[in-house]
Short mmCIF file of C-alpha atoms in Angstrom, two decimals:
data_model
loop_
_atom_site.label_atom_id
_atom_site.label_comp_id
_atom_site.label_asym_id
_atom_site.label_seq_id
_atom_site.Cartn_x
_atom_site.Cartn_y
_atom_site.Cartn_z
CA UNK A 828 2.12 -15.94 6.94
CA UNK A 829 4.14 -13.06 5.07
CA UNK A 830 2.90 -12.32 1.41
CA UNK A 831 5.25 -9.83 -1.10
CA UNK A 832 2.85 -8.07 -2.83
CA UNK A 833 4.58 -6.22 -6.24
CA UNK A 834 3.42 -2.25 -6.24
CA UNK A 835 2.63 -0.88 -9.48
CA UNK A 836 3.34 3.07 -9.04
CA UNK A 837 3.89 5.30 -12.58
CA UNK A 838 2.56 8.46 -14.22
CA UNK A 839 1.38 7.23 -17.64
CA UNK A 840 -0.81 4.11 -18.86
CA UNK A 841 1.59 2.66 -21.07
CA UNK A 842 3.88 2.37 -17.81
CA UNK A 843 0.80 1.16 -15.78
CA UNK A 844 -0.53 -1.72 -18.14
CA UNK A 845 3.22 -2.62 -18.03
CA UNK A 846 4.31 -2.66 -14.05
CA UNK A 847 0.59 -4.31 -13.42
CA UNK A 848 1.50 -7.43 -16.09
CA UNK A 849 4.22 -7.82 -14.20
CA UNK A 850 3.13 -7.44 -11.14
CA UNK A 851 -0.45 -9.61 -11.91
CA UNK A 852 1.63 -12.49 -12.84
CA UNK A 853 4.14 -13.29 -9.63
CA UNK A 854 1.59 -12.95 -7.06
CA UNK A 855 -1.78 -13.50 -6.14
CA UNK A 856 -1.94 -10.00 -4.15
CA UNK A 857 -0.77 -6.37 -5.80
CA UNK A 858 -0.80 -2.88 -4.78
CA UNK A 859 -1.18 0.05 -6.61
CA UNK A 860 -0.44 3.18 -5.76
CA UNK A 861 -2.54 6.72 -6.91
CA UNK A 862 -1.23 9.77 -6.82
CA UNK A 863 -3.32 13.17 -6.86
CA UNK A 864 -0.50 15.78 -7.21
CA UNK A 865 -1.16 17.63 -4.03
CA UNK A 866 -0.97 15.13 -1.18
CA UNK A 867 1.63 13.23 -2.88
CA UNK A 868 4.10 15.40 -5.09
CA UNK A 869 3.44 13.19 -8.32
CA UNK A 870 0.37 12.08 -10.00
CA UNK A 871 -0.62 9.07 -11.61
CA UNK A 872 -3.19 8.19 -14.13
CA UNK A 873 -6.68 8.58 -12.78
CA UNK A 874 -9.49 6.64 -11.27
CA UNK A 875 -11.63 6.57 -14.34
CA UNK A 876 -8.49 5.41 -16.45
CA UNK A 877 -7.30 2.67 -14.76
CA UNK A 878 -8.58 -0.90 -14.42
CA UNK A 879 -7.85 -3.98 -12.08
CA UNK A 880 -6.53 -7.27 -13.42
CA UNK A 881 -9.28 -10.05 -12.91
CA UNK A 882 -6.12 -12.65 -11.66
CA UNK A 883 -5.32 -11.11 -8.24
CA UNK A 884 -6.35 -9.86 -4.70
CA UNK A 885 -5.81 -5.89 -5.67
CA UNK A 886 -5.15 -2.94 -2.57
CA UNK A 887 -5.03 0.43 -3.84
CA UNK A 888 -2.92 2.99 -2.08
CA UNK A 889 -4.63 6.02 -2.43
CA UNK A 890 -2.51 9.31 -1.96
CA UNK A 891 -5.18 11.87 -2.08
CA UNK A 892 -5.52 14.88 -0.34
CA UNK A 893 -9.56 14.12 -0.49
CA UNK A 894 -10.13 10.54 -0.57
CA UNK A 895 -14.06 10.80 0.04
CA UNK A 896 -14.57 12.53 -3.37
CA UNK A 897 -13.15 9.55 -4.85
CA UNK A 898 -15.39 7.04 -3.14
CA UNK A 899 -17.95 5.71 -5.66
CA UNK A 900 -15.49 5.34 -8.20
CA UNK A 901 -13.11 3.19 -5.70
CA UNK A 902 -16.35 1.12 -5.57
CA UNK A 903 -17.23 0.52 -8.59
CA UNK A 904 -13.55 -0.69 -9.09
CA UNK A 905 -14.16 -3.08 -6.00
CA UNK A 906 -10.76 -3.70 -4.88
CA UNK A 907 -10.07 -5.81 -2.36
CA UNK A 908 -8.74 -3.05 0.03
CA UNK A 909 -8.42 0.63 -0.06
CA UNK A 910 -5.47 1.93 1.74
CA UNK A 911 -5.46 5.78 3.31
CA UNK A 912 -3.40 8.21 4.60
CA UNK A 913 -3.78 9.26 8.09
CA UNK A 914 -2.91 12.63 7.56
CA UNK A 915 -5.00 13.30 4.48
CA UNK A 916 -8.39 15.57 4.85
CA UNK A 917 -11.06 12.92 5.41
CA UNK A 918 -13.68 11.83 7.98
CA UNK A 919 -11.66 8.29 8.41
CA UNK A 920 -14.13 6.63 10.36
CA UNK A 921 -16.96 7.58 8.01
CA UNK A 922 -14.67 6.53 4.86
CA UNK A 923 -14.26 2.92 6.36
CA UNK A 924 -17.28 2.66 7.25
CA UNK A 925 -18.63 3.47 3.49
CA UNK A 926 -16.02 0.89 2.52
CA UNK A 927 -17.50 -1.88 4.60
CA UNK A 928 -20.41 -1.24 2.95
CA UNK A 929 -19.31 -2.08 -0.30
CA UNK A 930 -17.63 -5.40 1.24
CA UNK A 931 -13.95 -3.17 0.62
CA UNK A 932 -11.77 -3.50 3.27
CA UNK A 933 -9.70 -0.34 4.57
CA UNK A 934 -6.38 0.13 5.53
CA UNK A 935 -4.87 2.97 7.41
CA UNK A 936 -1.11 4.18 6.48
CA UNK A 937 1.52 6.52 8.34
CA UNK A 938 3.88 8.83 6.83
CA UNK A 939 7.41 8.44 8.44
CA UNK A 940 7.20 11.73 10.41
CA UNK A 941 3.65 10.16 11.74
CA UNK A 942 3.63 9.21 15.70
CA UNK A 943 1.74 5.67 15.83
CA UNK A 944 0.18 7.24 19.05
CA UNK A 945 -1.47 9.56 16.51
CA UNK A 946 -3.95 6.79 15.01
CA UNK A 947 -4.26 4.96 18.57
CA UNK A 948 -7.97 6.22 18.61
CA UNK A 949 -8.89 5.68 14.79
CA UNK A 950 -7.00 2.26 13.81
CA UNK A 951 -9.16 -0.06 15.68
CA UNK A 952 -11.62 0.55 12.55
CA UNK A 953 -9.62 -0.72 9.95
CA UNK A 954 -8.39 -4.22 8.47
CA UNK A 955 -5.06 -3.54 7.84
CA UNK A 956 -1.89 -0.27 9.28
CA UNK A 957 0.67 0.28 6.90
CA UNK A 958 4.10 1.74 7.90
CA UNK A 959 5.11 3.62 5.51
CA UNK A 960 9.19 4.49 4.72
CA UNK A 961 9.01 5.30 0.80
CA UNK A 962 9.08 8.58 -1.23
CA UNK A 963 5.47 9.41 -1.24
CA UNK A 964 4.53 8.59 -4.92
CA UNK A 965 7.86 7.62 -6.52
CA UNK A 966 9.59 3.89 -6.02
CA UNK A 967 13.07 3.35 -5.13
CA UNK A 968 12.40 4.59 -1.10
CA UNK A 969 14.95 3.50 1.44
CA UNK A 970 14.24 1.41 4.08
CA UNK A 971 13.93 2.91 7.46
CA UNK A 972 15.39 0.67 10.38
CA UNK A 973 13.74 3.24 13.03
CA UNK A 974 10.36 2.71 11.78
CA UNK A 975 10.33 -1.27 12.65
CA UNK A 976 9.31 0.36 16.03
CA UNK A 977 5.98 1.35 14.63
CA UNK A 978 5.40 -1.91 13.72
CA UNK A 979 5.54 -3.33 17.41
CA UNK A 980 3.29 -0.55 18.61
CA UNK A 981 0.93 -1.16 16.39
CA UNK A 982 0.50 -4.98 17.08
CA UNK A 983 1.03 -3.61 20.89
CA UNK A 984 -2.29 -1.64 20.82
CA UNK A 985 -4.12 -4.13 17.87
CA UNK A 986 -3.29 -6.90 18.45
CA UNK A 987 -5.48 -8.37 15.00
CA UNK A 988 -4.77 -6.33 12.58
CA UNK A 989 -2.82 -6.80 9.16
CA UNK A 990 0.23 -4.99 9.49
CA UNK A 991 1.87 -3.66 6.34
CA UNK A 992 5.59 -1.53 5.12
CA UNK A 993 6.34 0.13 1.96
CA UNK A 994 9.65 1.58 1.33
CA UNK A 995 13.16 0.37 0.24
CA UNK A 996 12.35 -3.47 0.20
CA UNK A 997 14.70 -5.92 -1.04
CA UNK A 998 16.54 -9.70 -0.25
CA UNK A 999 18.74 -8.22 2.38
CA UNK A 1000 16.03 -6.56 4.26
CA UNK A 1001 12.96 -9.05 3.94
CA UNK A 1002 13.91 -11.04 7.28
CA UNK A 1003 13.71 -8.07 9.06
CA UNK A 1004 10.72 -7.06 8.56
CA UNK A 1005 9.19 -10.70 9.22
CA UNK A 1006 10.55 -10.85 12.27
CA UNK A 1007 9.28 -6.95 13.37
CA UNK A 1008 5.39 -8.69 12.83
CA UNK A 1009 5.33 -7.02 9.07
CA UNK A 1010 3.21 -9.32 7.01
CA UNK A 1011 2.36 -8.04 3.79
CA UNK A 1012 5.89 -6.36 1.95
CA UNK A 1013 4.57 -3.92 -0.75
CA UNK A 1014 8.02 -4.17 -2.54
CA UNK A 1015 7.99 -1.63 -5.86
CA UNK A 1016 11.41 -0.33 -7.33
CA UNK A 1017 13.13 -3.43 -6.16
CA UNK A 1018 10.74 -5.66 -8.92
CA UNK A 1019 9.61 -3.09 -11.54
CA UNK A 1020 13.20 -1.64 -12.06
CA UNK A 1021 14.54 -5.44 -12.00
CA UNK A 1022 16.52 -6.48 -15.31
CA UNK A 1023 14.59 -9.56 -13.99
CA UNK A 1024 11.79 -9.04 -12.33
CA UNK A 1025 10.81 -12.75 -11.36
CA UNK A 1026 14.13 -13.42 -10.34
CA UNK A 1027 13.86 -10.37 -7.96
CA UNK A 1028 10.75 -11.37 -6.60
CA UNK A 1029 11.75 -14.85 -5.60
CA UNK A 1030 14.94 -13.74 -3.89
CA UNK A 1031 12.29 -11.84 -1.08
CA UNK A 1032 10.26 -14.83 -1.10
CA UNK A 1033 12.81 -17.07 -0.35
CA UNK A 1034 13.66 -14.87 2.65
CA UNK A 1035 10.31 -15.00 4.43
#
C-alpha cells in the first residue's frame, strides 16, 4: 500500500521546527531532506542541529557529497532510513552495511540524468530506490513523466524492494505514480507551501 510521506526541506531552524510540525502531524512517515552545499547547491541546517520528532517513522535524505563522514551522527539520530545518492563519493555497499548495523535501513536514490542500469549491481543491498525528479535541495520540482520508466526497471531487476519518487507531487499526479509501482510519495512544496496544508495532503491521499 502507497504512503505520502510530507518532506521537510529548508535552510534555517526556525523554518525546520516549522515544516517538521507540520509534517509530524499528517502522517505517520516523514522525510527530511539535508543539504551539504556542494553535492546539492543549497544547504540546510546541520546534523548536530537538528532533531527527529518522537511521533513518526523518519527517512532522511541525505545530499552529501561524503555521506560516510556523517555516519555516527546519522546513528545516533537513529532514523528509520537513511536515503543516498548514487552518485555521491561513498563506498555504498560499506555505508549500508554500517547502517544495518545500527538496525537503519538504507535507501539508494537517482538523480534524473542517472541510468537505472547504473545501480543494477549495487541496489540489491538496499531497502528502499528512490527516483528522483526534484531540484536537488529546493521544493517546488516538476514532475517528470519520463522517469515513471525507472520505476518499472527497478521493480524489473528487484523485484522486493520499496520503491520511492520525489519531485513535483500533487492531486493530479498521485494516480500515476501508484499505478507506475511508486509506493512511498515524498511530496514537499505541494504541503509546506499549502495555504492549507492538511487540506493538501488529503487531496493525494484520496488519490491513492
Amino acid at each position: 500500500m502507497a504512503i505520502v510521506c510530507p518532506t521537510v526541506t529548508t535552510f534555517d531552524l526556525r523554518e525546520y521546527r516549522r515544516q517538521l510540525d507540520i509534517a509530524s502531524k499528517l502522517s505517520g512517515r516523514i522525510h527530511i531532506d539535508l543539504m551539504d552545499g556542494i553535492f546539492a547547491p543549497t544547504k540546510s541546517p546541520a546534523l548536530s542541529e537538528i532533531w527527529l520528532p518522537h511521533v513518526s517513522v523518519v527517512d532522511i535524505h541525505l545530499m552529501y557529497q561524503k555521506p560516510m563522514d556523517y555516519l555516527d551522527q546519522l546513528v545516533r539520530l537513529k532514523p528509520h532510513m537513511v536515503i543516498i545518492q548514487a552518485e555521491v563519493d561513498v563506498h555504498h555497499m560499506h555505508f549500508v552495511a554500517e547502517l544495518h548495523k545500527a538496525d537503519i535501513k538504507a535507501g539508494l536514490s537517482i538523480l534524473q540524468e542517472t541510468p537505472v542500469e547504473n545501480i543494477y549491481k549495487i541496489m540489491h543491498s538496499f531497502d528502499h530506490v528512490l527516483v528522483f525528479s526534484g531540484n536537488l535541495g529546493h521544493q517546488g520540482g516538476v514532475f517528470d513523466v519520463k522517469n515513471l520508466a525507472k520505476v518499472a526497471q527497478i521493480r524489473s531487476e528487484y523485484h522486493d524492494v520499496e520503491i520511492g519518487w520525489d519531485g513535483g507531487i500533487d492531486d493530479q499526479n498521485a494516480q500515476k505514480l501508484l499505478q507506475a509501482g511508486v509506493e512511498v510519495l515524498n511530496v514537499g512544496g505541494y504541503i509546506q507551501k499549502s495555504d492549507n496544508p492538511e487540506r493538501s495532503y488529503q487531496k493525494i491521499v484520496d488519490q491513492l
